[in-house]
mmCIF file of C-alpha atoms in Angstrom:
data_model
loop_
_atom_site.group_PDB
_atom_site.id
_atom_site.type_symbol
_atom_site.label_atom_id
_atom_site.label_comp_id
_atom_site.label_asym_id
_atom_site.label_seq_id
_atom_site.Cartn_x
_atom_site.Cartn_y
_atom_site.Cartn_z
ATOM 1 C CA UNK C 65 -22.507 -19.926 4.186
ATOM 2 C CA UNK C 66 -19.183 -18.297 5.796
ATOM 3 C CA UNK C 67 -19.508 -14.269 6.525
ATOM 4 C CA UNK C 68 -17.937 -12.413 3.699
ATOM 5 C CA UNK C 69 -17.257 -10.011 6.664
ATOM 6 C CA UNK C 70 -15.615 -12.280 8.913
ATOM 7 C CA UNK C 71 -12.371 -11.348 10.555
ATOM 8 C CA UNK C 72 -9.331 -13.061 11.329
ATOM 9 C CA UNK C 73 -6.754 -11.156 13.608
ATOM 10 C CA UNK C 74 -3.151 -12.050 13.104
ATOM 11 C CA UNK C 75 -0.703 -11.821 15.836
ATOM 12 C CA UNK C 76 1.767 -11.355 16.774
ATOM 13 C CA UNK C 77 2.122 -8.977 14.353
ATOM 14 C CA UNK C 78 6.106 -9.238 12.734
ATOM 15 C CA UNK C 79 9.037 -7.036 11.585
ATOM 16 C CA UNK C 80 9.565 -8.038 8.172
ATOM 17 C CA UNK C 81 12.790 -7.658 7.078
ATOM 18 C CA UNK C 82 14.668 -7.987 3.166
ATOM 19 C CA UNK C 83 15.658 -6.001 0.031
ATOM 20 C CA UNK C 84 17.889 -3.714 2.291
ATOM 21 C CA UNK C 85 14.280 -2.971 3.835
ATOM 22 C CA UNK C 86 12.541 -3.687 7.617
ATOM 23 C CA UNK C 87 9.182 -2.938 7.448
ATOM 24 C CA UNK C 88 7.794 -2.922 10.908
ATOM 25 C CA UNK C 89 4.115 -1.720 12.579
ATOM 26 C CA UNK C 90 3.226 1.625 13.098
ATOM 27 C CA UNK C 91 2.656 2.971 16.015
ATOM 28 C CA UNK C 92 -0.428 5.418 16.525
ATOM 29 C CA UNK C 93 0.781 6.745 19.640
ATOM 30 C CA UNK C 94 4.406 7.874 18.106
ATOM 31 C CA UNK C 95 4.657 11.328 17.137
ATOM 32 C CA UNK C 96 7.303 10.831 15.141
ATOM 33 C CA UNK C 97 5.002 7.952 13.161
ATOM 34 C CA UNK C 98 1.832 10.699 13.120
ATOM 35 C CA UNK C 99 4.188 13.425 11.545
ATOM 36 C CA UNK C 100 5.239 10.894 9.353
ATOM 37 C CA UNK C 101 2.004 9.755 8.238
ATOM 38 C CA UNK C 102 0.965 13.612 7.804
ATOM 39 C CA UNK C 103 3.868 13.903 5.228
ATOM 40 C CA UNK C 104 2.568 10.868 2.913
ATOM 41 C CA UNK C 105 -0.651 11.879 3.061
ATOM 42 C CA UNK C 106 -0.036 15.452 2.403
ATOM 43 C CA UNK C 107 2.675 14.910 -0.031
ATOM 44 C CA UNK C 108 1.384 16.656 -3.371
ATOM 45 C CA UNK C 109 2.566 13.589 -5.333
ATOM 46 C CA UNK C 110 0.054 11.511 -3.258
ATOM 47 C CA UNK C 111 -2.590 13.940 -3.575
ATOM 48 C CA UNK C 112 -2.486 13.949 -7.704
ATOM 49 C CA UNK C 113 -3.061 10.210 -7.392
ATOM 50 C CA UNK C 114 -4.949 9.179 -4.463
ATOM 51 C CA UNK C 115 -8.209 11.231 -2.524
ATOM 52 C CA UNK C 116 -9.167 9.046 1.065
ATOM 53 C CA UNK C 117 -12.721 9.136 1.966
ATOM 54 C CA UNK C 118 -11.538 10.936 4.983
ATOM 55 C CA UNK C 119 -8.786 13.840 4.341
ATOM 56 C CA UNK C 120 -5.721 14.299 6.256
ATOM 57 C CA UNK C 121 -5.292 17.840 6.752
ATOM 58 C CA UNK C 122 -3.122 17.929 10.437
ATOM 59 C CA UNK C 123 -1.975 16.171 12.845
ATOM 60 C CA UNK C 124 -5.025 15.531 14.660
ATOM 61 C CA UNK C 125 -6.470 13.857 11.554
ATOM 62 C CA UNK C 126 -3.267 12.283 10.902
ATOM 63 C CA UNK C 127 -3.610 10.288 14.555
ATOM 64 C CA UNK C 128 -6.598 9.589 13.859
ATOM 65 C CA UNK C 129 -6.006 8.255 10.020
ATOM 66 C CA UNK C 130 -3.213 6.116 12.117
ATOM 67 C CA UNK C 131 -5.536 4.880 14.482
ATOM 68 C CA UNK C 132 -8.241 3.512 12.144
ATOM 69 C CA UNK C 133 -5.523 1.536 10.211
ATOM 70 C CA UNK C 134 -3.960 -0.038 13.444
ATOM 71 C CA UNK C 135 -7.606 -1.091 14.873
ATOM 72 C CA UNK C 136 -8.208 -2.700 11.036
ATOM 73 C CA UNK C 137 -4.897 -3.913 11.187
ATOM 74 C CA UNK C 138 -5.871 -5.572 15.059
ATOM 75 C CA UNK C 139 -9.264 -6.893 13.731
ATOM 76 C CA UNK C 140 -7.682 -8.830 10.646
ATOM 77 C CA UNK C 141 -8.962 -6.474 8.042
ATOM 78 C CA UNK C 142 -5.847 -5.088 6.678
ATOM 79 C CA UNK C 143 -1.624 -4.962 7.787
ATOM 80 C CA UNK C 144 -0.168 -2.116 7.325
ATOM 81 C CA UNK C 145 3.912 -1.826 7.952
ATOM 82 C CA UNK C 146 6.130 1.610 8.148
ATOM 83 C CA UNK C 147 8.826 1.268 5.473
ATOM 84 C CA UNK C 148 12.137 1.880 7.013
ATOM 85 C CA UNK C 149 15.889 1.062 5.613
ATOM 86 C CA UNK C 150 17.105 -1.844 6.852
ATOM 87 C CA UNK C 151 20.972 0.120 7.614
ATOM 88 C CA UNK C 152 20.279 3.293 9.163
ATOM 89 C CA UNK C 153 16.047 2.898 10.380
ATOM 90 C CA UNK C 154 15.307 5.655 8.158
ATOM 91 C CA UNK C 155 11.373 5.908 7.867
ATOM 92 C CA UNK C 156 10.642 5.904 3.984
ATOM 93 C CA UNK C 157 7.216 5.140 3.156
ATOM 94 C CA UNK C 158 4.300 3.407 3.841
ATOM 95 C CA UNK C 159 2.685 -0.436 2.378
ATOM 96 C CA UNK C 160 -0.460 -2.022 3.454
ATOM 97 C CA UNK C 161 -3.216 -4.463 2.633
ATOM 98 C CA UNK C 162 -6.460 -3.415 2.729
ATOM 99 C CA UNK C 163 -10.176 -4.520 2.625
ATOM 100 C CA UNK C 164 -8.863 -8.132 3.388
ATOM 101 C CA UNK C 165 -11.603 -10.791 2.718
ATOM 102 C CA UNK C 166 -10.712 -13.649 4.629
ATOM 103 C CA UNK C 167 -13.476 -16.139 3.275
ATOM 104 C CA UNK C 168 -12.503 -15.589 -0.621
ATOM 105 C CA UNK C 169 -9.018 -14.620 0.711
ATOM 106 C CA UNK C 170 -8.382 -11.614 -1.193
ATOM 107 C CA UNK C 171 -7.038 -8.146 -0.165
ATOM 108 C CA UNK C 172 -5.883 -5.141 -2.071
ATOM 109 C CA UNK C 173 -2.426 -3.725 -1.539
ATOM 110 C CA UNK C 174 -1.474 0.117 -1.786
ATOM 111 C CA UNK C 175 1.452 1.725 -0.629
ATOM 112 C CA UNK C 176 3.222 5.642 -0.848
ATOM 113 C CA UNK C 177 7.105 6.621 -0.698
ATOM 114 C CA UNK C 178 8.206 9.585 0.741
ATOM 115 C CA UNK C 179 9.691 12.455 -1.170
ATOM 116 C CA UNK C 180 13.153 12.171 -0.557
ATOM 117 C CA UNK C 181 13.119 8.257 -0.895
ATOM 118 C CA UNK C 182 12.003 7.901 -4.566
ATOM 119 C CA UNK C 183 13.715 6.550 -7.752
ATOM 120 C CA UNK C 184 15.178 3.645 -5.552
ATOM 121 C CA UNK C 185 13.501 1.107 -6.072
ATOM 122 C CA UNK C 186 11.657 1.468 -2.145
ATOM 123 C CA UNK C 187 7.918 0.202 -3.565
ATOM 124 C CA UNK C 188 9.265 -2.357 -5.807
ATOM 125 C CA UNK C 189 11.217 -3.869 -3.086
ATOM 126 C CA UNK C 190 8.695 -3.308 0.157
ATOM 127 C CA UNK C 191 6.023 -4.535 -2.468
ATOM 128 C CA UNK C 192 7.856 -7.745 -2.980
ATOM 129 C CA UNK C 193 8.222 -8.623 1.166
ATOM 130 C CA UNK C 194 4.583 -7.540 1.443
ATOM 131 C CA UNK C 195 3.299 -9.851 -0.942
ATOM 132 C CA UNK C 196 5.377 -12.897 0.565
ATOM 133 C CA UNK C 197 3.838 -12.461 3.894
ATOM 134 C CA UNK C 198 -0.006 -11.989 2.868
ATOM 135 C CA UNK C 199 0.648 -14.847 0.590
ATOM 136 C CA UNK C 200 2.118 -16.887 3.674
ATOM 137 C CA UNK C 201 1.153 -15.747 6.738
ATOM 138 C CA UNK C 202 -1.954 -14.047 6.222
ATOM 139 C CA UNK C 203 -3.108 -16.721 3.307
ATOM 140 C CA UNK C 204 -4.744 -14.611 0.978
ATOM 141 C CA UNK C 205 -5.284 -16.152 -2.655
ATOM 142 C CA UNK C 206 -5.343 -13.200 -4.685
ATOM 143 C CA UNK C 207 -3.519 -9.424 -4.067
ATOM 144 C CA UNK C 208 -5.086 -6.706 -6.575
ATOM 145 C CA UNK C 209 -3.170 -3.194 -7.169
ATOM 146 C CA UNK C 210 -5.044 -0.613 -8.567
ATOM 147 C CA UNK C 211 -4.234 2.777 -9.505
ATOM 148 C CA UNK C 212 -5.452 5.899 -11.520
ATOM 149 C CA UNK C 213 -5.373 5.821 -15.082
ATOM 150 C CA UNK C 214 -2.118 7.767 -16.249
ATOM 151 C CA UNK C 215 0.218 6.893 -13.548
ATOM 152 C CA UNK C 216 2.072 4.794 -15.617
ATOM 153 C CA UNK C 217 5.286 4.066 -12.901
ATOM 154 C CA UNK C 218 2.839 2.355 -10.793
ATOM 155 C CA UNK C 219 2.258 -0.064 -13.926
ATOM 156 C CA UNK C 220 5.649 -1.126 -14.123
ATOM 157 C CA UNK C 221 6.334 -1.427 -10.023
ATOM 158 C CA UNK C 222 3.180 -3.980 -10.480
ATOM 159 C CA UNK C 223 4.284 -5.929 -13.225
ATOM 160 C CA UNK C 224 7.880 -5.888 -12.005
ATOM 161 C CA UNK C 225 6.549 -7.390 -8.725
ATOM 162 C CA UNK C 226 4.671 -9.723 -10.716
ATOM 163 C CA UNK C 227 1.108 -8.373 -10.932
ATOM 164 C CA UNK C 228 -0.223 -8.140 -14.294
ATOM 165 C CA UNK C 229 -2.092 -5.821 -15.662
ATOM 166 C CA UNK C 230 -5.795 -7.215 -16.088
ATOM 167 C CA UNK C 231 -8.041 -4.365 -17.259
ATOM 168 C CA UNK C 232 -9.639 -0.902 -16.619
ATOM 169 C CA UNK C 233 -12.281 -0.219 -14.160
ATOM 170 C CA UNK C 234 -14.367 2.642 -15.182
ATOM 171 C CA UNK C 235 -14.505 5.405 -12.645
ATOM 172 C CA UNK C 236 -13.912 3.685 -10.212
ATOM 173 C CA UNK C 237 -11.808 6.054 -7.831
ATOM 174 C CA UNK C 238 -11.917 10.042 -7.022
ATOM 175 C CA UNK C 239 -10.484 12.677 -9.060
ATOM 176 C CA UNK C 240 -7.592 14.292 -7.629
ATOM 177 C CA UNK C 241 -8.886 16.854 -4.832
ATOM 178 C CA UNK C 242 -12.859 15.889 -5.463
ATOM 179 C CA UNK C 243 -15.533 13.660 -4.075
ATOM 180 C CA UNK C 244 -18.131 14.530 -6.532
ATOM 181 C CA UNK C 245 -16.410 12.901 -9.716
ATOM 182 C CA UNK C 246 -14.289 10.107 -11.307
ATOM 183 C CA UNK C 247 -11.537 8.665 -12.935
ATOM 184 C CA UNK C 248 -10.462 5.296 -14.613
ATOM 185 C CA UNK C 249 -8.344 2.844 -12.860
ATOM 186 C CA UNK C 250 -6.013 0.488 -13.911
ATOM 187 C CA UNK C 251 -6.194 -3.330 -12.086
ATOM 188 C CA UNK C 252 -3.613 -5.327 -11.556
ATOM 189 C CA UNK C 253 -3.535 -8.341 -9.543
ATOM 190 C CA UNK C 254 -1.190 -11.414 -8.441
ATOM 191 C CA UNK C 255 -2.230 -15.056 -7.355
ATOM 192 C CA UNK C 256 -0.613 -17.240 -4.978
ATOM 193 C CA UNK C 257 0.111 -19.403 -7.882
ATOM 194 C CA UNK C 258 1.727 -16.757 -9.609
ATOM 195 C CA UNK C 259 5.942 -17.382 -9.544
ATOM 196 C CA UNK C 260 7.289 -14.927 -7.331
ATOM 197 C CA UNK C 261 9.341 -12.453 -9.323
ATOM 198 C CA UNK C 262 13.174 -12.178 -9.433
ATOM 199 C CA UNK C 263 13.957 -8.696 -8.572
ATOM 200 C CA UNK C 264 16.845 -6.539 -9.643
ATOM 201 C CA UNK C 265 19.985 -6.623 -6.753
ATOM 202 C CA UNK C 266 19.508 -4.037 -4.394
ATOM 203 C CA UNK C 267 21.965 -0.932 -5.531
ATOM 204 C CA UNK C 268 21.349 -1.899 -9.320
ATOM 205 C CA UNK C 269 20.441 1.975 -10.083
ATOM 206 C CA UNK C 270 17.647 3.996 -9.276
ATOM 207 C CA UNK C 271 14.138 3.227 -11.203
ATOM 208 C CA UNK C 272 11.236 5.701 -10.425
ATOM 209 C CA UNK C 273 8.557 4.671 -7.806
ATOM 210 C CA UNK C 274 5.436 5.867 -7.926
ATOM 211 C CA UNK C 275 4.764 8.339 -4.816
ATOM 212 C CA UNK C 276 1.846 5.883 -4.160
ATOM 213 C CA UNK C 277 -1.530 3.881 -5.013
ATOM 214 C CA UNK C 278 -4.680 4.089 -2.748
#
């Protein structure tokens, strides 16, 4: 019977670009990427809706936050791109797969946009180039989204994107700010079956993003 743990490394790893997007690697050893990733993590927006295992307080934990995702990203465990705009390279937020089982070939995407980048459509669209590529190059089967009971623009960047929503997990995150309790989380999830959806033109008007799932 296959390893439920076993790892496939893809590489080279690309630039994906579409949507008026590029999302590209990041880069550990940037400081511009660290401060970056410091922001997102920090951002209070985040923090109401997500609490890592490991807090990001500076930028010392912020490197090292970077680092662990670029050595899962190396071993085949997750990718993980820096959202920039296509036009001007403009760093705007962050998407990734996670937890990637390559035996039952699932993985489970999450994603934040910074501050300043919201109610344009950023996660819908870098959601959309994400899910092509683990679909195609990375072969997963299934992609689940979840997020925190309540943060209902998160529901409609997953069904817009074509994830439906499939139920409620009980407790089955962290409370904001707390390790010692729980909250509810909505599941949503997409097949490689699933049509790809047809997304609004780029410059169609703003729609909120959510700041961010885990």
């Amino acid at each position: 019977m296959p390893d439920v743990h076993e790892k496939s490394p893809a590489h080279p790893f690309p630039v994906l670009d579409g949507h008026g997007l590029r999302l590209r690697p990041w880069d550990p050893e940037s400081e511009a990427d660290v401060a970056t990733w410091l922001r997102g993590l920090t951002d209070p927006e985040f923090q109401r809706w997500n609490t890592p295992v490991k807090l990001v307080r500076d930028l010392d934990s912020a490197r090292d936050s970077l680092r662990s995702r670029a050595e899962a990203v190396a071993d085949g465990t997750a990718v993980a791109f820096c959202i920039t705009d296509a036009a001007t390279g403009t760093t705007l937020g962050h998407i990734g797969v996670n937890d990637i089982n390559h035996v039952i070939r699932v993985g489970i995407v999450g994603y934040w946009v910074l501050p300043e980048a919201r109610g344009h459509q950023v996660a819908t669209r870098a959601l959309a180039l994400a899910a092509r590529y683990a679909f195609g190059a990375v072969r997963l089967h299934r992609i689940e989204l979840g997020h925190a009971l309540g943060h209902d623009a998160s529901c409609r960047i997953a069904e817009r994107c074509g994830f439906p929503y499939e139920g409620t997990l009980r407790e089955a995150m962290f409370e904001s700010g707390r390790h010692d309790a729980f909250r509810d989380v909505h599941l949503h999830a997409r097949i490689a079956t699933d049509p790809e959806p047809t997304l609004p033109p780029t410059g169609s008007g703003p729609r909120q993003d959510p700041a961010a799932t885990p």
